[in-house]
Amino acid sequence: MPQRHSHDVLVIGSGAAGLSVALQVAGSGRVAVICKGRLDEGSTAWAQGGIAAVLDDTDSIDAHVEDTLRAGAGLCHEDVVRFTVSHSRESIQWLVDLGVGFTKLVTADGNEDFHLTMEGGHSHRRIIHAADATGRAVSDTLIEQAKRHPSIAVFERHIAVNLITRDGRCCGAYALDIDNGSVDLFAARFVVLATGGASKAYLYTTNPDTATGDGIAMAWRAGCRVANLE
């Protein structure tokens, strides 16, 4: 029997992006998060290396932006890069406050500080990490916080099928309940697509089976512009 759900915000996708949005807005209304399988079956948990952010006093936002634009070989939008880099420190602090256990070391003066590494394309040490399983640490923490939040309802094993639009505005989505075989209606004032990439559209990939690009396809069918699909 098809079900009808109504929330203030519908988040499609349960990776780092989706759960971060859900936790950020949950204080302002009721949030639904839907995902194809279990909460932890997306790509986030598989990310190993770490997260780039301006955390060292010898580093700067301008240097990080310059490195990113150079590594992006002209494909990056500078305003987007600068916005992201400018908010990197506060984003890391938000994760720390949630409880993500980033790796630390004891400095020469006996104090503890985060261990930062360097990766290709960077001119400074700015990769904060949790051992070699950063994605897992972030994913586990976000999942724990989302499950505990009273304003967040999680719907696992629900596959989004199509976005619902009315008068040029997105107002929800239809989703297949895998266990019941029904297509349920999720109505919402706001809809967030956080469905990840399309790696499974290619013959060879190490990404999980959930990365099929259907979120991009739904957005396109609803009238969104898409770019750089290669």
PDB file of C-alpha atoms in Angstrom:
ATOM      1  CA  MET A   1       0.000   0.000   0.000  1.00  0.00           C
ATOM      2  CA  PRO A   2       1.603   3.315  -1.055  1.00  0.00           C
ATOM      3  CA  GLN A   3       2.397   5.683   1.797  1.00  0.00           C
ATOM      4  CA  ARG A   4       2.343   9.487   1.911  1.00  0.00           C
ATOM      5  CA  HIS A   5       4.958  11.296   3.964  1.00  0.00           C
ATOM      6  CA  SER A   6       5.199  15.021   4.590  1.00  0.00           C
ATOM      7  CA  HIS A   7       8.242  16.903   5.887  1.00  0.00           C
ATOM      8  CA  ASP A   8       9.717  20.379   5.763  1.00  0.00           C
ATOM      9  CA  VAL A   9      12.905  19.149   4.059  1.00  0.00           C
ATOM     10  CA  LEU A  10      13.486  16.006   2.017  1.00  0.00           C
ATOM     11  CA  VAL A  11      17.116  14.951   1.618  1.00  0.00           C
ATOM     12  CA  ILE A  12      17.778  12.329  -1.040  1.00  0.00           C
ATOM     13  CA  GLY A  13      21.096  10.659  -0.223  1.00  0.00           C
ATOM     14  CA  SER A  14      22.779   9.730   3.050  1.00  0.00           C
ATOM     15  CA  GLY A  15      26.460  10.423   2.439  1.00  0.00           C
ATOM     16  CA  ALA A  16      28.498  13.228   3.983  1.00  0.00           C
ATOM     17  CA  ALA A  17      26.626  15.885   1.977  1.00  0.00           C
ATOM     18  CA  GLY A  18      23.121  14.608   2.688  1.00  0.00           C
ATOM     19  CA  LEU A  19      23.558  13.963   6.402  1.00  0.00           C
ATOM     20  CA  SER A  20      25.416  17.257   6.903  1.00  0.00           C
ATOM     21  CA  VAL A  21      22.510  19.157   5.362  1.00  0.00           C
ATOM     22  CA  ALA A  22      20.007  17.175   7.418  1.00  0.00           C
ATOM     23  CA  LEU A  23      21.806  17.937  10.673  1.00  0.00           C
ATOM     24  CA  GLN A  24      22.273  21.603   9.786  1.00  0.00           C
ATOM     25  CA  VAL A  25      18.583  22.250   9.073  1.00  0.00           C
ATOM     26  CA  ALA A  26      16.976  19.840  11.549  1.00  0.00           C
ATOM     27  CA  GLY A  27      16.717  22.589  14.138  1.00  0.00           C
ATOM     28  CA  SER A  28      14.316  24.491  11.879  1.00  0.00           C
ATOM     29  CA  GLY A  29      11.873  21.768  10.876  1.00  0.00           C
ATOM     30  CA  ARG A  30      11.162  18.099  10.234  1.00  0.00           C
ATOM     31  CA  VAL A  31      13.619  16.365   7.919  1.00  0.00           C
ATOM     32  CA  ALA A  32      13.354  13.117   5.956  1.00  0.00           C
ATOM     33  CA  VAL A  33      16.457  11.350   4.658  1.00  0.00           C
ATOM     34  CA  ILE A  34      15.989   8.577   2.106  1.00  0.00           C
ATOM     35  CA  CYS A  35      18.696   6.223   0.813  1.00  0.00           C
ATOM     36  CA  LYS A  36      18.829   3.208  -1.478  1.00  0.00           C
ATOM     37  CA  GLY A  37      20.259   0.760   1.018  1.00  0.00           C
ATOM     38  CA  ARG A  38      21.599   1.158   4.527  1.00  0.00           C
ATOM     39  CA  LEU A  39      22.764   4.571   5.694  1.00  0.00           C
ATOM     40  CA  ASP A  40      26.412   3.556   5.399  1.00  0.00           C
ATOM     41  CA  GLU A  41      26.326   2.034   1.901  1.00  0.00           C
ATOM     42  CA  GLY A  42      27.285   5.178  -0.036  1.00  0.00           C
ATOM     43  CA  SER A  43      30.702   6.378  -1.145  1.00  0.00           C
ATOM     44  CA  THR A  44      31.587   8.458   1.937  1.00  0.00           C
ATOM     45  CA  ALA A  45      32.701   5.552   4.094  1.00  0.00           C
ATOM     46  CA  TRP A  46      35.205   4.454   1.446  1.00  0.00           C
ATOM     47  CA  ALA A  47      37.083   7.779   1.274  1.00  0.00           C
ATOM     48  CA  GLN A  48      40.476   7.158   2.859  1.00  0.00           C
ATOM     49  CA  GLY A  49      42.978   9.988   2.475  1.00  0.00           C
ATOM     50  CA  GLY A  50      41.497  12.979   4.265  1.00  0.00           C
ATOM     51  CA  ILE A  51      39.936  16.428   3.864  1.00  0.00           C
ATOM     52  CA  ALA A  52      41.754  19.521   2.575  1.00  0.00           C
ATOM     53  CA  ALA A  53      41.325  22.645   4.690  1.00  0.00           C
ATOM     54  CA  VAL A  54      43.321  25.739   5.696  1.00  0.00           C
ATOM     55  CA  LEU A  55      44.236  24.758   9.259  1.00  0.00           C
ATOM     56  CA  ASP A  56      47.931  25.647   9.559  1.00  0.00           C
ATOM     57  CA  ASP A  57      49.033  29.174  10.468  1.00  0.00           C
ATOM     58  CA  THR A  58      51.577  29.177   7.636  1.00  0.00           C
ATOM     59  CA  ASP A  59      48.857  28.362   5.085  1.00  0.00           C
ATOM     60  CA  SER A  60      46.349  30.792   3.558  1.00  0.00           C
ATOM     61  CA  ILE A  61      43.034  30.805   1.758  1.00  0.00           C
ATOM     62  CA  ASP A  62      44.633  32.444  -1.284  1.00  0.00           C
ATOM     63  CA  ALA A  63      47.276  29.701  -1.497  1.00  0.00           C
ATOM     64  CA  HIS A  64      44.659  26.958  -1.272  1.00  0.00           C
ATOM     65  CA  VAL A  65      42.505  28.632  -3.920  1.00  0.00           C
ATOM     66  CA  GLU A  66      45.517  29.029  -6.233  1.00  0.00           C
ATOM     67  CA  ASP A  67      46.489  25.365  -5.808  1.00  0.00           C
ATOM     68  CA  THR A  68      42.933  24.225  -6.506  1.00  0.00           C
ATOM     69  CA  LEU A  69      42.552  26.327  -9.647  1.00  0.00           C
ATOM     70  CA  ARG A  70      45.884  25.105 -10.959  1.00  0.00           C
ATOM     71  CA  ALA A  71      45.038  21.453 -10.280  1.00  0.00           C
ATOM     72  CA  GLY A  72      41.607  21.970 -11.836  1.00  0.00           C
ATOM     73  CA  ALA A  73      43.185  22.916 -15.170  1.00  0.00           C
ATOM     74  CA  GLY A  74      40.644  25.635 -15.914  1.00  0.00           C
ATOM     75  CA  LEU A  75      37.527  23.598 -15.084  1.00  0.00           C
ATOM     76  CA  CYS A  76      36.946  25.102 -11.623  1.00  0.00           C
ATOM     77  CA  HIS A  77      34.663  28.067 -10.973  1.00  0.00           C
ATOM     78  CA  GLU A  78      36.803  30.428  -8.904  1.00  0.00           C
ATOM     79  CA  ASP A  79      33.893  31.828  -6.888  1.00  0.00           C
ATOM     80  CA  VAL A  80      32.839  28.325  -5.850  1.00  0.00           C
ATOM     81  CA  VAL A  81      36.414  27.341  -4.996  1.00  0.00           C
ATOM     82  CA  ARG A  82      36.935  30.461  -2.893  1.00  0.00           C
ATOM     83  CA  PHE A  83      33.648  29.995  -1.050  1.00  0.00           C
ATOM     84  CA  THR A  84      34.476  26.370  -0.248  1.00  0.00           C
ATOM     85  CA  VAL A  85      38.040  27.063   0.858  1.00  0.00           C
ATOM     86  CA  SER A  86      37.005  30.107   2.907  1.00  0.00           C
ATOM     87  CA  HIS A  87      34.626  27.940   4.935  1.00  0.00           C
ATOM     88  CA  SER A  88      36.935  24.938   5.262  1.00  0.00           C
ATOM     89  CA  ARG A  89      38.153  25.650   8.812  1.00  0.00           C
ATOM     90  CA  GLU A  90      34.673  26.133  10.240  1.00  0.00           C
ATOM     91  CA  SER A  91      33.453  23.008   8.441  1.00  0.00           C
ATOM     92  CA  ILE A  92      36.217  20.932  10.014  1.00  0.00           C
ATOM     93  CA  GLN A  93      35.445  22.454  13.413  1.00  0.00           C
ATOM     94  CA  TRP A  94      31.805  21.464  12.970  1.00  0.00           C
ATOM     95  CA  LEU A  95      32.864  17.858  12.369  1.00  0.00           C
ATOM     96  CA  VAL A  96      35.180  17.965  15.379  1.00  0.00           C
ATOM     97  CA  ASP A  97      32.357  19.304  17.550  1.00  0.00           C
ATOM     98  CA  LEU A  98      30.134  16.439  16.358  1.00  0.00           C
ATOM     99  CA  GLY A  99      32.770  13.974  17.528  1.00  0.00           C
ATOM    100  CA  VAL A 100      34.839  12.983  14.485  1.00  0.00           C
ATOM    101  CA  GLY A 101      38.152  11.652  15.850  1.00  0.00           C
ATOM    102  CA  PHE A 102      40.746  13.173  13.553  1.00  0.00           C
ATOM    103  CA  THR A 103      44.317  11.980  14.117  1.00  0.00           C
ATOM    104  CA  LYS A 104      46.446  14.137  16.415  1.00  0.00           C
ATOM    105  CA  LEU A 105      50.136  14.355  17.273  1.00  0.00           C
ATOM    106  CA  VAL A 106      52.194  15.830  20.097  1.00  0.00           C
ATOM    107  CA  THR A 107      54.031  18.964  18.988  1.00  0.00           C
ATOM    108  CA  ALA A 108      57.563  19.979  19.989  1.00  0.00           C
ATOM    109  CA  ASP A 109      56.233  22.122  22.846  1.00  0.00           C
ATOM    110  CA  GLY A 110      54.289  19.202  24.287  1.00  0.00           C
ATOM    111  CA  ASN A 111      50.851  20.256  23.078  1.00  0.00           C
ATOM    112  CA  GLU A 112      48.462  18.227  20.939  1.00  0.00           C
ATOM    113  CA  ASP A 113      47.476  19.340  17.462  1.00  0.00           C
ATOM    114  CA  PHE A 114      45.900  17.778  14.406  1.00  0.00           C
ATOM    115  CA  HIS A 115      48.228  15.791  12.161  1.00  0.00           C
ATOM    116  CA  LEU A 116      48.196  17.337   8.690  1.00  0.00           C
ATOM    117  CA  THR A 117      49.586  15.607   5.604  1.00  0.00           C
ATOM    118  CA  MET A 118      50.364  16.807   2.094  1.00  0.00           C
ATOM    119  CA  GLU A 119      48.822  15.437  -1.089  1.00  0.00           C
ATOM    120  CA  GLY A 120      49.411  16.078  -4.764  1.00  0.00           C
ATOM    121  CA  GLY A 121      48.472  19.539  -5.972  1.00  0.00           C
ATOM    122  CA  HIS A 122      48.885  21.180  -2.569  1.00  0.00           C
ATOM    123  CA  SER A 123      51.692  23.545  -1.604  1.00  0.00           C
ATOM    124  CA  HIS A 124      51.072  23.196   2.155  1.00  0.00           C
ATOM    125  CA  ARG A 125      50.188  20.491   4.629  1.00  0.00           C
ATOM    126  CA  ARG A 126      46.418  20.827   4.785  1.00  0.00           C
ATOM    127  CA  ILE A 127      45.004  17.281   4.742  1.00  0.00           C
ATOM    128  CA  ILE A 128      43.333  16.472   8.048  1.00  0.00           C
ATOM    129  CA  HIS A 129      42.582  12.767   8.462  1.00  0.00           C
ATOM    130  CA  ALA A 130      41.422  10.023  10.796  1.00  0.00           C
ATOM    131  CA  ALA A 131      44.207   7.462  10.402  1.00  0.00           C
ATOM    132  CA  ASP A 132      43.618   6.073   6.886  1.00  0.00           C
ATOM    133  CA  ALA A 133      39.843   5.749   7.204  1.00  0.00           C
ATOM    134  CA  THR A 134      38.670   9.347   7.247  1.00  0.00           C
ATOM    135  CA  GLY A 135      35.487   8.697   5.321  1.00  0.00           C
ATOM    136  CA  ARG A 136      34.461   5.934   7.693  1.00  0.00           C
ATOM    137  CA  ALA A 137      35.068   8.170  10.732  1.00  0.00           C
ATOM    138  CA  VAL A 138      33.013  11.005   9.226  1.00  0.00           C
ATOM    139  CA  SER A 139      30.256   8.686   8.018  1.00  0.00           C
ATOM    140  CA  ASP A 140      29.911   6.845  11.334  1.00  0.00           C
ATOM    141  CA  THR A 141      29.697  10.114  13.287  1.00  0.00           C
ATOM    142  CA  LEU A 142      27.131  11.711  10.967  1.00  0.00           C
ATOM    143  CA  ILE A 143      24.995   8.560  10.984  1.00  0.00           C
ATOM    144  CA  GLU A 144      25.080   8.369  14.781  1.00  0.00           C
ATOM    145  CA  GLN A 145      24.073  12.027  15.112  1.00  0.00           C
ATOM    146  CA  ALA A 146      21.311  11.743  12.499  1.00  0.00           C
ATOM    147  CA  LYS A 147      19.783   8.676  14.136  1.00  0.00           C
ATOM    148  CA  ARG A 148      19.730  10.426  17.501  1.00  0.00           C
ATOM    149  CA  HIS A 149      18.179  13.657  16.254  1.00  0.00           C
ATOM    150  CA  PRO A 150      14.449  13.849  17.069  1.00  0.00           C
ATOM    151  CA  SER A 151      13.639  15.919  13.957  1.00  0.00           C
ATOM    152  CA  ILE A 152      15.268  13.563  11.439  1.00  0.00           C
ATOM    153  CA  ALA A 153      13.395  10.561  10.042  1.00  0.00           C
ATOM    154  CA  VAL A 154      15.521   8.060   8.128  1.00  0.00           C
ATOM    155  CA  PHE A 155      14.047   5.878   5.381  1.00  0.00           C
ATOM    156  CA  GLU A 156      16.501   3.172   4.374  1.00  0.00           C
ATOM    157  CA  ARG A 157      15.993   0.935   1.315  1.00  0.00           C
ATOM    158  CA  HIS A 158      14.013   3.626  -0.507  1.00  0.00           C
ATOM    159  CA  ILE A 159      15.019   4.437  -4.095  1.00  0.00           C
ATOM    160  CA  ALA A 160      14.040   7.888  -5.353  1.00  0.00           C
ATOM    161  CA  VAL A 161      12.278   7.520  -8.709  1.00  0.00           C
ATOM    162  CA  ASN A 162      11.260  11.016  -9.774  1.00  0.00           C
ATOM    163  CA  LEU A 163      11.070  14.531  -8.431  1.00  0.00           C
ATOM    164  CA  ILE A 164       7.665  16.166  -8.145  1.00  0.00           C
ATOM    165  CA  THR A 165       7.348  19.677  -9.556  1.00  0.00           C
ATOM    166  CA  ARG A 166       4.494  22.140  -9.476  1.00  0.00           C
ATOM    167  CA  ASP A 167       4.498  25.613 -11.057  1.00  0.00           C
ATOM    168  CA  GLY A 168       8.231  25.313 -11.727  1.00  0.00           C
ATOM    169  CA  ARG A 169       9.079  24.410  -8.138  1.00  0.00           C
ATOM    170  CA  CYS A 170      10.188  21.095  -6.672  1.00  0.00           C
ATOM    171  CA  CYS A 171       7.840  19.973  -3.897  1.00  0.00           C
ATOM    172  CA  GLY A 172       8.785  16.370  -3.238  1.00  0.00           C
ATOM    173  CA  ALA A 173       9.649  13.037  -4.781  1.00  0.00           C
ATOM    174  CA  TYR A 174       8.337   9.564  -5.459  1.00  0.00           C
ATOM    175  CA  ALA A 175      10.405   6.751  -3.952  1.00  0.00           C
ATOM    176  CA  LEU A 176      10.236   2.974  -4.263  1.00  0.00           C
ATOM    177  CA  ASP A 177      10.045   1.178  -0.919  1.00  0.00           C
ATOM    178  CA  ILE A 178      12.173  -1.878  -1.723  1.00  0.00           C
ATOM    179  CA  ASP A 179      10.777  -4.015   1.098  1.00  0.00           C
ATOM    180  CA  ASN A 180       7.091  -3.358   0.391  1.00  0.00           C
ATOM    181  CA  GLY A 181       7.300  -2.849  -3.363  1.00  0.00           C
ATOM    182  CA  SER A 182       5.233   0.332  -3.147  1.00  0.00           C
ATOM    183  CA  VAL A 183       6.002   3.736  -4.662  1.00  0.00           C
ATOM    184  CA  ASP A 184       5.564   6.236  -1.835  1.00  0.00           C
ATOM    185  CA  LEU A 185       5.041   9.979  -1.974  1.00  0.00           C
ATOM    186  CA  PHE A 186       7.412  12.233  -0.031  1.00  0.00           C
ATOM    187  CA  ALA A 187       6.062  15.787   0.035  1.00  0.00           C
ATOM    188  CA  ALA A 188       8.364  18.573   1.242  1.00  0.00           C
ATOM    189  CA  ARG A 189       8.736  22.347   1.181  1.00  0.00           C
ATOM    190  CA  PHE A 190      12.381  21.921   0.190  1.00  0.00           C
ATOM    191  CA  VAL A 191      14.178  19.049  -1.569  1.00  0.00           C
ATOM    192  CA  VAL A 192      17.931  18.456  -1.431  1.00  0.00           C
ATOM    193  CA  LEU A 193      19.611  16.172  -3.966  1.00  0.00           C
ATOM    194  CA  ALA A 194      22.733  14.655  -2.417  1.00  0.00           C
ATOM    195  CA  THR A 195      22.902  11.481  -4.478  1.00  0.00           C
ATOM    196  CA  GLY A 196      26.589  11.394  -5.365  1.00  0.00           C
ATOM    197  CA  GLY A 197      28.152  10.568  -8.694  1.00  0.00           C
ATOM    198  CA  ALA A 198      27.628   8.247 -11.638  1.00  0.00           C
ATOM    199  CA  SER A 199      30.607   5.918 -11.365  1.00  0.00           C
ATOM    200  CA  LYS A 200      28.545   2.797 -11.996  1.00  0.00           C
ATOM    201  CA  ALA A 201      27.662   4.122 -15.442  1.00  0.00           C
ATOM    202  CA  TYR A 202      31.201   3.118 -16.419  1.00  0.00           C
ATOM    203  CA  LEU A 203      32.568  -0.374 -16.928  1.00  0.00           C
ATOM    204  CA  TYR A 204      35.332  -0.134 -14.322  1.00  0.00           C
ATOM    205  CA  THR A 205      35.015   1.606 -10.956  1.00  0.00           C
ATOM    206  CA  THR A 206      35.879   1.000  -7.319  1.00  0.00           C
ATOM    207  CA  ASN A 207      32.820   2.965  -6.177  1.00  0.00           C
ATOM    208  CA  PRO A 208      29.893   1.200  -4.471  1.00  0.00           C
ATOM    209  CA  ASP A 209      26.882  -0.040  -6.413  1.00  0.00           C
ATOM    210  CA  THR A 210      24.737   2.880  -5.248  1.00  0.00           C
ATOM    211  CA  ALA A 211      26.671   5.442  -7.353  1.00  0.00           C
ATOM    212  CA  THR A 212      24.496   5.171 -10.456  1.00  0.00           C
ATOM    213  CA  GLY A 213      23.862   8.818 -11.338  1.00  0.00           C
ATOM    214  CA  ASP A 214      20.086   8.597 -11.015  1.00  0.00           C
ATOM    215  CA  GLY A 215      20.001  11.778  -8.930  1.00  0.00           C
ATOM    216  CA  ILE A 216      21.528  13.681 -11.833  1.00  0.00           C
ATOM    217  CA  ALA A 217      18.999  12.110 -14.195  1.00  0.00           C
ATOM    218  CA  MET A 218      16.085  13.080 -11.941  1.00  0.00           C
ATOM    219  CA  ALA A 219      17.349  16.647 -11.758  1.00  0.00           C
ATOM    220  CA  TRP A 220      17.654  16.812 -15.546  1.00  0.00           C
ATOM    221  CA  ARG A 221      14.143  15.449 -16.048  1.00  0.00           C
ATOM    222  CA  ALA A 222      12.855  18.104 -13.630  1.00  0.00           C
ATOM    223  CA  GLY A 223      14.443  20.871 -15.723  1.00  0.00           C
ATOM    224  CA  CYS A 224      17.827  21.417 -14.064  1.00  0.00           C
ATOM    225  CA  ARG A 225      20.895  22.147 -16.142  1.00  0.00           C
ATOM    226  CA  VAL A 226      23.700  19.602 -15.986  1.00  0.00           C
ATOM    227  CA  ALA A 227      27.304  19.987 -17.097  1.00  0.00           C
ATOM    228  CA  ASN A 228      30.608  18.108 -17.344  1.00  0.00           C
ATOM    229  CA  LEU A 229      28.873  14.745 -17.338  1.00  0.00           C
ATOM    230  CA  GLU A 230      32.028  13.045 -18.571  1.00  0.00           C
TER     231      GLU A 230
END
